[in-house]
PDB file of C-alpha atoms in Angstrom:
ATOM      1  CA  MET A  23      22.678  22.319  -4.190  1.00 47.00           C
ATOM      2  CA  ALA A  24      22.726  18.887  -6.265  1.00 49.00           C
ATOM      3  CA  LEU A  25      25.576  17.550  -7.439  1.00 50.00           C
ATOM      4  CA  LEU A  26      25.274  15.660 -10.670  1.00 53.00           C
ATOM      5  CA  THR A  27      27.495  13.205 -11.454  1.00 52.00           C
ATOM      6  CA  TYR A  28      27.913  10.197 -14.267  1.00 48.00           C
ATOM      7  CA  GLN A  29      28.298   6.384 -13.676  1.00 49.00           C
ATOM      8  CA  GLU A  30      31.513   5.279 -16.093  1.00 48.00           C
ATOM      9  CA  GLU A  31      30.913   1.629 -15.872  1.00 50.00           C
ATOM     10  CA  LEU A  32      27.173   2.028 -16.794  1.00 50.00           C
ATOM     11  CA  PRO A  33      27.312   4.708 -19.268  1.00 50.00           C
ATOM     12  CA  HIS A  34      23.420   4.177 -20.201  1.00 55.00           C
ATOM     13  CA  ARG A  35      22.624   5.189 -17.185  1.00 53.00           C
ATOM     14  CA  ALA A  36      23.108   8.555 -15.103  1.00 53.00           C
ATOM     15  CA  SER A  37      23.314   8.494 -11.659  1.00 54.00           C
ATOM     16  CA  ILE A  38      22.721  11.404  -9.216  1.00 53.00           C
ATOM     17  CA  THR A  39      24.753  12.338  -6.090  1.00 53.00           C
ATOM     18  CA  LEU A  40      23.057  14.409  -3.803  1.00 50.00           C
ATOM     19  CA  ALA A  41      24.957  16.487  -0.757  1.00 52.00           C
ATOM     20  CA  THR A  42      21.841  16.017   1.505  1.00 50.00           C
ATOM     21  CA  PRO A  43      18.519  14.240   0.959  1.00 51.00           C
ATOM     22  CA  LEU A  44      16.395  18.021   0.915  1.00 49.00           C
ATOM     23  CA  ASP A  45      18.590  18.538  -2.541  1.00 55.00           C
ATOM     24  CA  GLN A  46      16.239  15.700  -4.269  1.00 53.00           C
ATOM     25  CA  ASP A  47      13.451  18.720  -4.995  1.00 55.00           C
ATOM     26  CA  PHE A  48      15.866  20.705  -6.956  1.00 58.00           C
ATOM     27  CA  VAL A  49      16.752  17.880  -9.453  1.00 59.00           C
ATOM     28  CA  THR A  50      14.654  18.211 -12.490  1.00 61.00           C
ATOM     29  CA  ASN A  51      14.081  16.726 -15.838  1.00 59.00           C
ATOM     30  CA  GLU A  52      16.200  18.783 -17.644  1.00 61.00           C
ATOM     31  CA  MET A  53      19.227  18.073 -15.554  1.00 58.00           C
ATOM     32  CA  LEU A  54      18.465  14.572 -15.643  1.00 58.00           C
ATOM     33  CA  HIS A  55      18.299  14.874 -19.942  1.00 59.00           C
ATOM     34  CA  ARG A  56      21.444  16.798 -19.615  1.00 63.00           C
ATOM     35  CA  LEU A  57      23.516  13.713 -17.978  1.00 64.00           C
ATOM     36  CA  ARG A  58      22.228  11.007 -20.366  1.00 66.00           C
ATOM     37  CA  PRO A  59      24.579   9.789 -23.242  1.00 68.00           C
ATOM     38  CA  GLU A  60      24.413  11.416 -26.604  1.00 71.00           C
ATOM     39  CA  GLY A  61      22.510   8.878 -28.918  1.00 70.00           C
ATOM     40  CA  THR A  62      20.308   7.069 -26.176  1.00 70.00           C
ATOM     41  CA  LYS A  63      16.756   7.151 -26.167  1.00 70.00           C
ATOM     42  CA  ALA A  64      14.725   9.343 -22.832  1.00 68.00           C
ATOM     43  CA  SER A  65      12.293   6.544 -21.785  1.00 68.00           C
ATOM     44  CA  LYS A  66       8.890   7.940 -21.680  1.00 75.00           C
ATOM     45  CA  MET A  67       7.234   8.903 -18.353  1.00 81.00           C
ATOM     46  CA  LYS A  68       4.563   6.439 -17.051  1.00 87.00           C
ATOM     47  CA  PHE A  69       1.801   7.813 -14.920  1.00 92.00           C
ATOM     48  CA  ASN A  70      -0.453   5.277 -14.121  1.00 93.00           C
ATOM     49  CA  LYS A  71       0.771   3.157 -11.178  1.00 93.00           C
ATOM     50  CA  ALA A  72      -1.753   0.346 -12.281  1.00 94.00           C
ATOM     51  CA  VAL A  73       0.375  -0.331 -15.988  1.00 93.00           C
ATOM     52  CA  SER A  74       3.936  -1.917 -15.572  1.00 93.00           C
ATOM     53  CA  GLY A  75       6.614  -0.043 -17.555  1.00 92.00           C
ATOM     54  CA  SER A  76       8.610  -3.627 -17.114  1.00 94.00           C
ATOM     55  CA  ARG A  77      10.164  -5.082 -20.302  1.00 96.00           C
ATOM     56  CA  ARG A  78       9.659  -8.528 -18.982  1.00 97.00           C
ATOM     57  CA  LYS A  79       5.868  -8.046 -17.767  1.00 96.00           C
ATOM     58  CA  ASN A  80       4.971  -6.307 -21.221  1.00 96.00           C
ATOM     59  CA  ARG A  81       6.646  -8.976 -22.914  1.00 97.00           C
ATOM     60  CA  ALA A  82       5.131 -11.959 -21.171  1.00 97.00           C
ATOM     61  CA  ARG A  83       1.651 -10.063 -21.684  1.00 97.00           C
ATOM     62  CA  HIS A  84       2.115  -9.557 -25.656  1.00 97.00           C
ATOM     63  CA  PHE A  85       3.143 -13.228 -25.921  1.00 97.00           C
ATOM     64  CA  ASN A  86       0.443 -14.526 -23.778  1.00 97.00           C
ATOM     65  CA  ALA A  87      -2.390 -12.268 -25.130  1.00 97.00           C
ATOM     66  CA  PRO A  88      -6.002 -13.748 -25.830  1.00 97.00           C
ATOM     67  CA  SER A  89      -7.256 -14.274 -29.139  1.00 96.00           C
ATOM     68  CA  HIS A  90      -9.465 -10.698 -28.985  1.00 97.00           C
ATOM     69  CA  ILE A  91      -6.300  -8.660 -27.570  1.00 97.00           C
ATOM     70  CA  ARG A  92      -4.226 -10.291 -30.431  1.00 97.00           C
ATOM     71  CA  ARG A  93      -6.408  -9.060 -32.817  1.00 96.00           C
ATOM     72  CA  LYS A  94      -5.931  -5.459 -32.131  1.00 96.00           C
ATOM     73  CA  ILE A  95      -2.102  -6.360 -31.943  1.00 96.00           C
ATOM     74  CA  MET A  96      -2.301  -7.389 -35.373  1.00 96.00           C
ATOM     75  CA  SER A  97      -3.545  -4.266 -36.867  1.00 97.00           C
ATOM     76  CA  SER A  98      -2.281  -2.368 -40.046  1.00 96.00           C
ATOM     77  CA  PRO A  99      -2.111   1.277 -41.430  1.00 97.00           C
ATOM     78  CA  LEU A 100      -3.946   2.115 -44.218  1.00 96.00           C
ATOM     79  CA  SER A 101      -2.822   3.423 -47.075  1.00 95.00           C
ATOM     80  CA  LYS A 102      -2.979   7.344 -47.949  1.00 96.00           C
ATOM     81  CA  GLU A 103      -6.249   6.888 -50.062  1.00 95.00           C
ATOM     82  CA  LEU A 104      -8.095   5.110 -47.377  1.00 95.00           C
ATOM     83  CA  ARG A 105      -6.797   6.955 -44.692  1.00 94.00           C
ATOM     84  CA  ALA A 106      -8.045  10.264 -46.234  1.00 94.00           C
ATOM     85  CA  LYS A 107     -11.489   8.696 -47.216  1.00 93.00           C
ATOM     86  CA  TYR A 108     -12.489   7.291 -43.759  1.00 94.00           C
ATOM     87  CA  ASN A 109     -10.275   9.240 -41.811  1.00 94.00           C
ATOM     88  CA  VAL A 110      -8.790   6.046 -39.745  1.00 94.00           C
ATOM     89  CA  ARG A 111      -5.581   5.324 -39.478  1.00 95.00           C
ATOM     90  CA  SER A 112      -4.929   1.850 -38.804  1.00 95.00           C
ATOM     91  CA  MET A 113      -7.275  -1.265 -38.475  1.00 96.00           C
ATOM     92  CA  PRO A 114      -7.101  -4.693 -37.442  1.00 96.00           C
ATOM     93  CA  VAL A 115      -5.958  -6.694 -40.797  1.00 96.00           C
ATOM     94  CA  ARG A 116      -8.531  -9.631 -41.618  1.00 95.00           C
ATOM     95  CA  LYS A 117      -8.971 -12.218 -44.352  1.00 95.00           C
ATOM     96  CA  ASP A 118      -9.817 -10.963 -47.890  1.00 94.00           C
ATOM     97  CA  ASP A 119      -8.393  -7.359 -47.329  1.00 94.00           C
ATOM     98  CA  GLU A 120      -5.603  -6.307 -50.087  1.00 95.00           C
ATOM     99  CA  VAL A 121      -2.345  -5.565 -48.618  1.00 96.00           C
ATOM    100  CA  GLN A 122       1.283  -4.443 -49.886  1.00 95.00           C
ATOM    101  CA  VAL A 123       4.329  -5.641 -47.977  1.00 95.00           C
ATOM    102  CA  VAL A 124       6.476  -2.279 -46.796  1.00 95.00           C
ATOM    103  CA  ARG A 125       9.298  -3.748 -45.103  1.00 95.00           C
ATOM    104  CA  GLY A 126      11.408  -6.913 -44.994  1.00 93.00           C
ATOM    105  CA  HIS A 127      12.613  -9.137 -47.794  1.00 93.00           C
ATOM    106  CA  TYR A 128       9.240  -9.153 -49.705  1.00 92.00           C
ATOM    107  CA  LYS A 129       8.645  -5.344 -49.715  1.00 91.00           C
ATOM    108  CA  GLY A 130       7.635  -3.511 -52.742  1.00 86.00           C
ATOM    109  CA  GLN A 131       6.262  -6.774 -54.149  1.00 71.00           C
ATOM    110  CA  GLN A 132       2.707  -6.478 -55.871  1.00 80.00           C
ATOM    111  CA  LEU A 133      -0.401  -6.105 -54.039  1.00 91.00           C
ATOM    112  CA  GLY A 134      -1.704  -9.441 -52.538  1.00 93.00           C
ATOM    113  CA  LYS A 135      -4.950 -10.562 -50.803  1.00 96.00           C
ATOM    114  CA  VAL A 136      -4.772 -11.779 -47.005  1.00 96.00           C
ATOM    115  CA  VAL A 137      -5.345 -15.619 -47.448  1.00 96.00           C
ATOM    116  CA  GLN A 138      -5.457 -16.186 -43.556  1.00 96.00           C
ATOM    117  CA  VAL A 139      -4.785 -14.309 -40.230  1.00 96.00           C
ATOM    118  CA  TYR A 140      -2.589 -16.739 -37.809  1.00 96.00           C
ATOM    119  CA  ARG A 141      -3.181 -14.736 -34.182  1.00 96.00           C
ATOM    120  CA  LYS A 142      -1.251 -17.629 -32.877  1.00 97.00           C
ATOM    121  CA  LYS A 143       1.950 -16.472 -34.600  1.00 96.00           C
ATOM    122  CA  PHE A 144       1.118 -12.743 -34.827  1.00 97.00           C
ATOM    123  CA  VAL A 145       1.755 -13.560 -38.558  1.00 97.00           C
ATOM    124  CA  VAL A 146      -0.821 -13.092 -41.779  1.00 97.00           C
ATOM    125  CA  TYR A 147      -0.442 -15.275 -44.944  1.00 97.00           C
ATOM    126  CA  ILE A 148      -0.763 -12.785 -48.247  1.00 96.00           C
ATOM    127  CA  GLU A 149      -1.491 -14.451 -51.595  1.00 93.00           C
ATOM    128  CA  ARG A 150       1.761 -14.450 -53.483  1.00 91.00           C
ATOM    129  CA  ILE A 151       4.492 -14.504 -50.681  1.00 93.00           C
ATOM    130  CA  GLN A 152       5.215 -17.920 -50.792  1.00 94.00           C
ATOM    131  CA  ARG A 153       8.503 -19.910 -50.498  1.00 95.00           C
ATOM    132  CA  GLU A 154       9.716 -23.335 -51.697  1.00 96.00           C
ATOM    133  CA  LYS A 155      10.426 -26.106 -48.895  1.00 96.00           C
ATOM    134  CA  ALA A 156      13.212 -28.317 -49.244  1.00 97.00           C
ATOM    135  CA  ASN A 157      11.193 -31.065 -50.236  1.00 96.00           C
ATOM    136  CA  GLY A 158       9.620 -29.092 -53.031  1.00 95.00           C
ATOM    137  CA  ALA A 159       6.293 -27.850 -51.502  1.00 97.00           C
ATOM    138  CA  THR A 160       5.376 -24.389 -51.534  1.00 97.00           C
ATOM    139  CA  VAL A 161       4.398 -22.236 -48.575  1.00 97.00           C
ATOM    140  CA  HIS A 162       2.971 -19.060 -47.384  1.00 96.00           C
ATOM    141  CA  VAL A 163       5.558 -17.262 -45.779  1.00 96.00           C
ATOM    142  CA  GLY A 164       4.112 -15.666 -42.542  1.00 96.00           C
ATOM    143  CA  ILE A 165       4.468 -11.547 -42.195  1.00 96.00           C
ATOM    144  CA  HIS A 166       3.655  -9.482 -39.259  1.00 96.00           C
ATOM    145  CA  PRO A 167       0.533  -6.904 -39.902  1.00 96.00           C
ATOM    146  CA  SER A 168       2.806  -3.755 -38.862  1.00 96.00           C
ATOM    147  CA  LYS A 169       4.881  -4.284 -41.738  1.00 96.00           C
ATOM    148  CA  CYS A 170       2.278  -4.174 -44.311  1.00 95.00           C
ATOM    149  CA  VAL A 171      -0.435  -1.337 -45.434  1.00 97.00           C
ATOM    150  CA  ILE A 172      -4.037  -2.391 -45.964  1.00 97.00           C
ATOM    151  CA  VAL A 173      -4.812  -1.009 -49.848  1.00 96.00           C
ATOM    152  CA  LYS A 174      -8.118  -2.418 -50.087  1.00 95.00           C
ATOM    153  CA  LEU A 175     -10.500  -3.406 -47.027  1.00 95.00           C
ATOM    154  CA  LYS A 176     -13.165  -6.204 -47.199  1.00 94.00           C
ATOM    155  CA  LEU A 177     -16.325  -4.068 -45.947  1.00 93.00           C
ATOM    156  CA  ASP A 178     -19.457  -5.740 -44.202  1.00 92.00           C
ATOM    157  CA  LYS A 179     -21.909  -3.799 -41.737  1.00 94.00           C
ATOM    158  CA  ASP A 180     -19.517  -4.307 -38.638  1.00 95.00           C
ATOM    159  CA  ARG A 181     -16.424  -3.072 -40.223  1.00 94.00           C
ATOM    160  CA  LYS A 182     -18.645  -0.119 -41.236  1.00 94.00           C
ATOM    161  CA  LYS A 183     -19.684   0.702 -37.768  1.00 95.00           C
ATOM    162  CA  ILE A 184     -15.805   0.265 -36.521  1.00 95.00           C
ATOM    163  CA  LEU A 185     -14.726   2.803 -39.324  1.00 94.00           C
ATOM    164  CA  GLU A 186     -17.492   4.956 -38.514  1.00 94.00           C
ATOM    165  CA  ARG A 187     -16.893   5.055 -34.902  1.00 94.00           C
ATOM    166  CA  LYS A 188     -13.204   5.781 -35.058  1.00 94.00           C
ATOM    167  CA  ALA A 189     -13.306   8.331 -37.705  1.00 93.00           C
ATOM    168  CA  PHE A 190     -16.025   9.905 -34.954  1.00 93.00           C
ATOM    169  CA  SER A 191     -13.793   9.920 -32.144  1.00 90.00           C
ATOM    170  CA  ARG A 192     -10.804  11.183 -34.267  1.00 89.00           C
ATOM    171  CA  THR A 193     -12.517  14.343 -35.737  1.00 88.00           C
ATOM    172  CA  LYS A 194     -13.830  14.712 -31.817  1.00 88.00           C
ATOM    173  CA  ALA A 195     -10.215  14.618 -30.836  1.00 86.00           C
ATOM    174  CA  MET A 196      -9.241  16.808 -33.332  1.00 84.00           C
ATOM    175  CA  ALA A 197     -11.551  19.113 -32.801  1.00 85.00           C
ATOM    176  CA  GLU A 198     -10.911  19.004 -28.796  1.00 84.00           C
ATOM    177  CA  LYS A 199      -7.243  20.124 -29.732  1.00 81.00           C
ATOM    178  CA  GLY A 200      -8.316  23.089 -32.179  1.00 78.00           C
ATOM    179  CA  LYS A 201      -6.552  21.134 -35.188  1.00 71.00           C
ATOM    180  CA  TYR A 202      -9.908  21.455 -37.009  1.00 60.00           C
ATOM    181  CA  THR A 203     -11.716  24.711 -38.001  1.00 54.00           C
ATOM    182  CA  GLU A 204     -15.458  24.995 -38.050  1.00 52.00           C
ATOM    183  CA  GLU A 205     -15.609  25.174 -41.687  1.00 54.00           C
ATOM    184  CA  THR A 206     -14.144  21.546 -41.881  1.00 56.00           C
ATOM    185  CA  MET A 207     -15.887  20.079 -38.932  1.00 55.00           C
ATOM    186  CA  GLU A 208     -19.448  20.910 -41.027  1.00 57.00           C
ATOM    187  CA  SER A 209     -18.232  19.300 -44.363  1.00 53.00           C
TER     188      SER A 209
END
């Protein structure tokens, strides 16, 4: 039988003391879950050995990501109306999209058009979101796309194709899960 103990000097980490090496089989995730101090999150399990779960490596890959990957990282959720219309949850933000800031100092202000997508800094510049520098010049304030909601999409044929592809895969996945009935699939 396994003896479960808890390290006092490291309250965020639970340690397991085993009576014999054979008892390792009896330690379940539920036992580990009970050991975890209240208020701390359980880490998600990682199933793919080829993917690193290391915080350091994930941060390194994020900040050294090439431009085509930064495009996907710099996605914004769509507004409820657009989500219902296109059946897509989020899209990479681009110049001339209309967005609304929903987090941070500039949240809740009127809608603004995206003036520039600055992939190098992971920010977008929005029409009326500016501040004054010490010398009196006005500059755009960079906002991370995850803190915005796309209210109006700039559509061209490529973007329409992306929307159709994403909507198709989403309906296919929902159908496999059984979340849709046959009537909703036909309409």
